[in-house]
CSV table of C-alpha atoms in Angstrom, one decimal:
chain,number,residue,atom,x,y,z
A,1,UNK,CA,195.9,72.9,236.4
A,2,UNK,CA,197.6,76.3,236.9
A,3,UNK,CA,195.1,78.8,238.3
A,4,UNK,CA,197.1,82.0,237.6
A,5,UNK,CA,200.0,81.8,235.2
A,6,UNK,CA,202.6,84.4,234.1
A,7,UNK,CA,205.1,84.5,231.4
A,8,UNK,CA,208.0,84.8,231.4
A,9,UNK,CA,209.2,83.6,234.8
A,10,UNK,CA,212.5,85.4,234.4
A,11,UNK,CA,213.3,88.5,232.3
A,12,UNK,CA,216.7,90.1,231.9
A,13,UNK,CA,217.1,93.1,229.8
A,14,UNK,CA,219.0,96.3,229.2
A,15,UNK,CA,218.0,99.8,230.4
A,16,UNK,CA,215.9,101.6,227.9
A,17,UNK,CA,214.3,98.5,226.4
A,18,UNK,CA,210.5,97.8,226.3
A,19,UNK,CA,209.2,94.6,227.6
A,20,UNK,CA,205.9,92.9,228.4
A,21,UNK,CA,204.7,90.4,231.0
A,22,UNK,CA,201.6,88.3,230.3
A,23,UNK,CA,199.1,86.9,232.8
A,24,UNK,CA,196.2,84.5,232.4
A,25,UNK,CA,193.8,83.1,235.0
A,26,UNK,CA,191.4,80.2,234.5
A,27,UNK,CA,189.5,80.6,237.7
A,28,UNK,CA,186.6,82.6,236.1
A,29,UNK,CA,187.4,85.6,238.3
A,30,UNK,CA,186.3,89.1,237.3
A,31,UNK,CA,189.1,91.1,238.9
A,32,UNK,CA,192.8,91.0,238.2
A,33,UNK,CA,195.8,92.8,239.6
A,34,UNK,CA,199.5,93.6,239.2
A,35,UNK,CA,201.7,93.8,242.3
A,36,UNK,CA,205.3,94.7,242.6
A,37,UNK,CA,207.6,93.1,245.2
A,38,UNK,CA,210.9,94.8,245.8
A,39,UNK,CA,214.2,93.4,247.0
A,40,UNK,CA,213.0,93.6,250.6
A,41,UNK,CA,209.9,91.6,249.8
A,42,UNK,CA,207.6,94.5,250.2
A,43,UNK,CA,204.4,94.1,248.1
A,44,UNK,CA,202.6,97.0,246.6
A,45,UNK,CA,199.6,97.2,244.4
A,46,UNK,CA,200.1,98.7,241.0
A,47,UNK,CA,196.9,98.2,239.0
A,48,UNK,CA,193.5,96.5,239.4
A,49,UNK,CA,191.1,95.6,236.6
A,50,UNK,CA,187.5,94.6,237.0
A,51,UNK,CA,185.7,93.1,234.0
A,52,UNK,CA,188.4,94.5,231.7
A,53,UNK,CA,188.1,98.1,233.2
A,54,UNK,CA,190.8,99.8,235.1
A,55,UNK,CA,189.7,100.3,238.6
A,56,UNK,CA,192.8,101.2,240.6
A,57,UNK,CA,195.9,102.9,239.2
A,58,UNK,CA,198.3,103.6,242.0
A,59,UNK,CA,201.2,106.0,241.7
A,60,UNK,CA,203.0,104.2,239.0
A,61,UNK,CA,205.1,105.8,236.2
A,62,UNK,CA,203.4,106.2,232.9
A,63,UNK,CA,206.0,103.9,231.4
A,64,UNK,CA,203.9,101.1,232.9
A,65,UNK,CA,200.7,100.3,230.9
A,66,UNK,CA,198.4,97.5,231.7
A,67,UNK,CA,196.1,96.0,229.1
A,68,UNK,CA,193.2,93.6,229.6
A,69,UNK,CA,192.0,92.1,226.3
A,70,UNK,CA,189.4,90.0,228.2
A,71,UNK,CA,188.5,89.0,231.8
A,72,UNK,CA,191.0,86.1,231.8
A,73,UNK,CA,194.1,88.1,230.8
A,74,UNK,CA,195.9,91.1,232.1
A,75,UNK,CA,199.2,92.0,230.5
A,76,UNK,CA,201.8,94.6,231.7
A,77,UNK,CA,203.9,96.5,229.2
A,78,UNK,CA,206.9,98.5,230.4
A,79,UNK,CA,208.5,101.2,228.3
A,80,UNK,CA,212.0,102.6,228.6
A,81,UNK,CA,213.1,100.2,231.4
A,82,UNK,CA,215.1,101.7,234.3
A,83,UNK,CA,217.3,100.0,236.9
A,84,UNK,CA,214.7,100.7,239.6
A,85,UNK,CA,212.2,98.6,237.8
A,86,UNK,CA,214.1,95.5,238.8
A,87,UNK,CA,211.7,93.5,241.0
A,88,UNK,CA,209.4,90.6,241.1
A,89,UNK,CA,206.0,91.3,239.5
A,90,UNK,CA,203.0,89.3,240.6
A,91,UNK,CA,199.7,89.0,238.8
A,92,UNK,CA,196.7,88.0,240.9
A,93,UNK,CA,193.0,87.5,240.5
A,94,UNK,CA,189.9,87.4,242.7
A,95,UNK,CA,186.2,87.1,242.5
A,96,UNK,CA,185.0,90.6,243.4
A,97,UNK,CA,186.8,91.7,246.6
A,98,UNK,CA,187.5,88.3,248.0
A,99,UNK,CA,191.0,86.9,248.6
A,100,UNK,CA,193.5,87.1,245.8
A,101,UNK,CA,195.1,84.1,244.0
A,102,UNK,CA,198.6,84.9,242.9
A,103,UNK,CA,200.7,83.8,240.0
A,104,UNK,CA,204.3,82.5,240.4
A,105,UNK,CA,205.8,85.9,239.7
A,106,UNK,CA,208.1,87.3,237.0
A,107,UNK,CA,211.6,88.3,238.1
A,108,UNK,CA,212.6,91.3,236.1
A,109,UNK,CA,216.3,92.3,236.1
A,110,UNK,CA,217.3,95.5,234.4
A,111,UNK,CA,221.0,95.8,233.6
B,1,UNK,CA,194.8,105.0,254.9
B,2,UNK,CA,194.9,101.3,255.6
B,3,UNK,CA,198.1,99.8,256.9
B,4,UNK,CA,199.5,96.5,258.3
B,5,UNK,CA,202.4,96.1,260.7
B,6,UNK,CA,204.2,92.8,261.2
B,7,UNK,CA,207.0,91.9,263.4
B,8,UNK,CA,210.5,92.1,261.9
B,9,UNK,CA,212.2,88.9,260.9
B,10,UNK,CA,213.8,86.6,260.5
B,11,UNK,CA,212.2,84.4,263.1
B,12,UNK,CA,214.5,81.4,263.8
B,13,UNK,CA,213.1,78.4,265.5
B,14,UNK,CA,213.9,74.7,266.0
B,15,UNK,CA,211.5,72.1,264.7
B,16,UNK,CA,208.5,71.5,266.9
B,17,UNK,CA,208.8,74.9,268.6
B,18,UNK,CA,205.8,77.2,269.0
B,19,UNK,CA,205.4,80.0,266.5
B,20,UNK,CA,203.8,83.4,266.9
B,21,UNK,CA,204.1,86.1,264.2
B,22,UNK,CA,202.5,89.4,265.3
B,23,UNK,CA,200.3,91.4,263.0
B,24,UNK,CA,198.4,94.6,263.8
B,25,UNK,CA,196.4,96.7,261.4
B,26,UNK,CA,194.9,100.2,260.9
B,27,UNK,CA,191.7,100.4,258.9
B,28,UNK,CA,188.2,101.8,259.2
B,29,UNK,CA,185.3,99.5,259.9
B,30,UNK,CA,185.7,95.8,259.7
B,31,UNK,CA,188.3,94.8,257.1
B,32,UNK,CA,188.9,91.2,256.0
B,33,UNK,CA,192.2,89.9,257.2
B,34,UNK,CA,194.5,87.3,255.6
B,35,UNK,CA,197.7,85.5,256.0
B,36,UNK,CA,199.7,84.6,252.9
B,37,UNK,CA,202.8,82.4,252.7
B,38,UNK,CA,205.5,82.7,250.1
B,39,UNK,CA,207.9,79.7,249.8
B,40,UNK,CA,211.3,80.4,248.2
B,41,UNK,CA,211.0,81.2,244.5
B,42,UNK,CA,207.3,80.9,244.5
B,43,UNK,CA,204.2,83.1,244.4
B,44,UNK,CA,202.0,83.9,247.4
B,45,UNK,CA,199.5,81.3,248.6
B,46,UNK,CA,196.6,82.1,250.8
B,47,UNK,CA,197.1,80.4,254.2
B,48,UNK,CA,194.0,81.5,256.1
B,49,UNK,CA,191.5,84.3,256.4
B,50,UNK,CA,188.9,85.9,258.7
B,51,UNK,CA,186.2,88.2,257.6
B,52,UNK,CA,184.7,89.4,260.9
B,53,UNK,CA,185.6,90.1,264.5
B,54,UNK,CA,186.3,87.0,266.6
B,55,UNK,CA,186.5,84.8,263.6
B,56,UNK,CA,189.3,82.2,263.7
B,57,UNK,CA,191.0,81.3,260.5
B,58,UNK,CA,192.9,78.0,260.4
B,59,UNK,CA,194.8,75.8,257.9
B,60,UNK,CA,197.7,73.3,258.0
B,61,UNK,CA,198.0,73.7,261.8
B,62,UNK,CA,198.2,77.5,261.6
B,63,UNK,CA,195.6,79.7,263.3
B,64,UNK,CA,194.9,83.4,263.6
B,65,UNK,CA,192.0,85.1,265.4
B,66,UNK,CA,190.5,88.5,264.3
B,67,UNK,CA,190.7,90.7,267.4
B,68,UNK,CA,188.9,93.9,266.8
B,69,UNK,CA,189.6,95.3,270.2
B,70,UNK,CA,193.4,95.1,269.7
B,71,UNK,CA,193.3,95.4,265.9
B,72,UNK,CA,195.4,92.3,265.7
B,73,UNK,CA,195.5,89.1,263.7
B,74,UNK,CA,198.5,87.1,265.1
B,75,UNK,CA,199.6,83.9,263.4
B,76,UNK,CA,200.3,80.9,265.6
B,77,UNK,CA,201.3,77.3,265.1
B,78,UNK,CA,201.9,74.8,267.9
B,79,UNK,CA,204.7,72.8,266.4
B,80,UNK,CA,206.6,74.1,263.3
B,81,UNK,CA,208.3,71.9,260.8
B,82,UNK,CA,211.3,72.6,258.5
B,83,UNK,CA,208.9,72.7,255.6
B,84,UNK,CA,207.2,75.8,257.2
B,85,UNK,CA,210.3,77.9,256.4
B,86,UNK,CA,209.0,80.7,254.2
B,87,UNK,CA,208.0,84.4,254.3
B,88,UNK,CA,204.6,85.1,255.9
B,89,UNK,CA,202.6,88.1,254.9
B,90,UNK,CA,199.7,89.6,256.9
B,91,UNK,CA,197.2,91.5,254.7
B,92,UNK,CA,193.9,93.2,254.9
B,93,UNK,CA,191.2,94.2,252.4
B,94,UNK,CA,189.4,97.4,253.5
B,95,UNK,CA,185.8,98.2,253.3
B,96,UNK,CA,185.9,101.7,251.8
B,97,UNK,CA,185.2,101.9,248.1
B,98,UNK,CA,186.8,99.5,245.8
B,99,UNK,CA,189.8,98.1,247.7
B,100,UNK,CA,192.8,95.9,247.1
B,101,UNK,CA,195.0,93.9,249.5
B,102,UNK,CA,197.3,95.9,251.7
B,103,UNK,CA,200.2,93.9,252.8
B,104,UNK,CA,202.6,94.0,255.8
B,105,UNK,CA,206.3,93.8,255.0
B,106,UNK,CA,206.5,90.1,255.5
B,107,UNK,CA,208.2,88.0,258.2
B,108,UNK,CA,210.8,85.4,257.2
B,109,UNK,CA,210.5,82.2,259.2
B,110,UNK,CA,213.5,79.8,259.3
B,111,UNK,CA,213.0,76.4,261.0
B,112,UNK,CA,216.0,74.2,261.7
B,113,UNK,CA,216.0,70.5,262.3
């Protein structure tokens, strides 16, 4: 059973397009996150939701909009994609502030 | 703010060699400390953790001890295997307000037969 799943695994698109990445967790956790991993493997928090409410919103362009329809889902919508958005995006979840469980990642390539 | 510093990689070892990957941190109070591992093409997996000073986390032959006096959480393994080849991330979760994981830059480990 997959604990944290993301779709799609790969996403290749043109500059200027709008795309979404979906995330679901079946662990019963109340907190979900989006992290971005750049080409040098550096991981940086983007957003954090607790019980469907936005808790942390790091310095991320407004083109990125997370949505949490329920505690088990956290989606990421990106408008007007740019070359610099190319990265691997990881969804994660945790119970409160304990360790995070990560999804397999979505590799986004913007051409 | 909180930060984590890891040794630069790649670390290249022969099978059965001893592994140390250094990790130091900057944070107020007593953060929780973690090591995550990322195998090629996969997401991050929690390897081990420690939540208070002098705690030792261990898993799959890996160990790390929370050293408050040196603000360190070095990862060690007595005998590495080819299957340990991966990127290892040190991370902390701070104690101030609502916090997320702060990661180091990762250290690639390459183990040859």
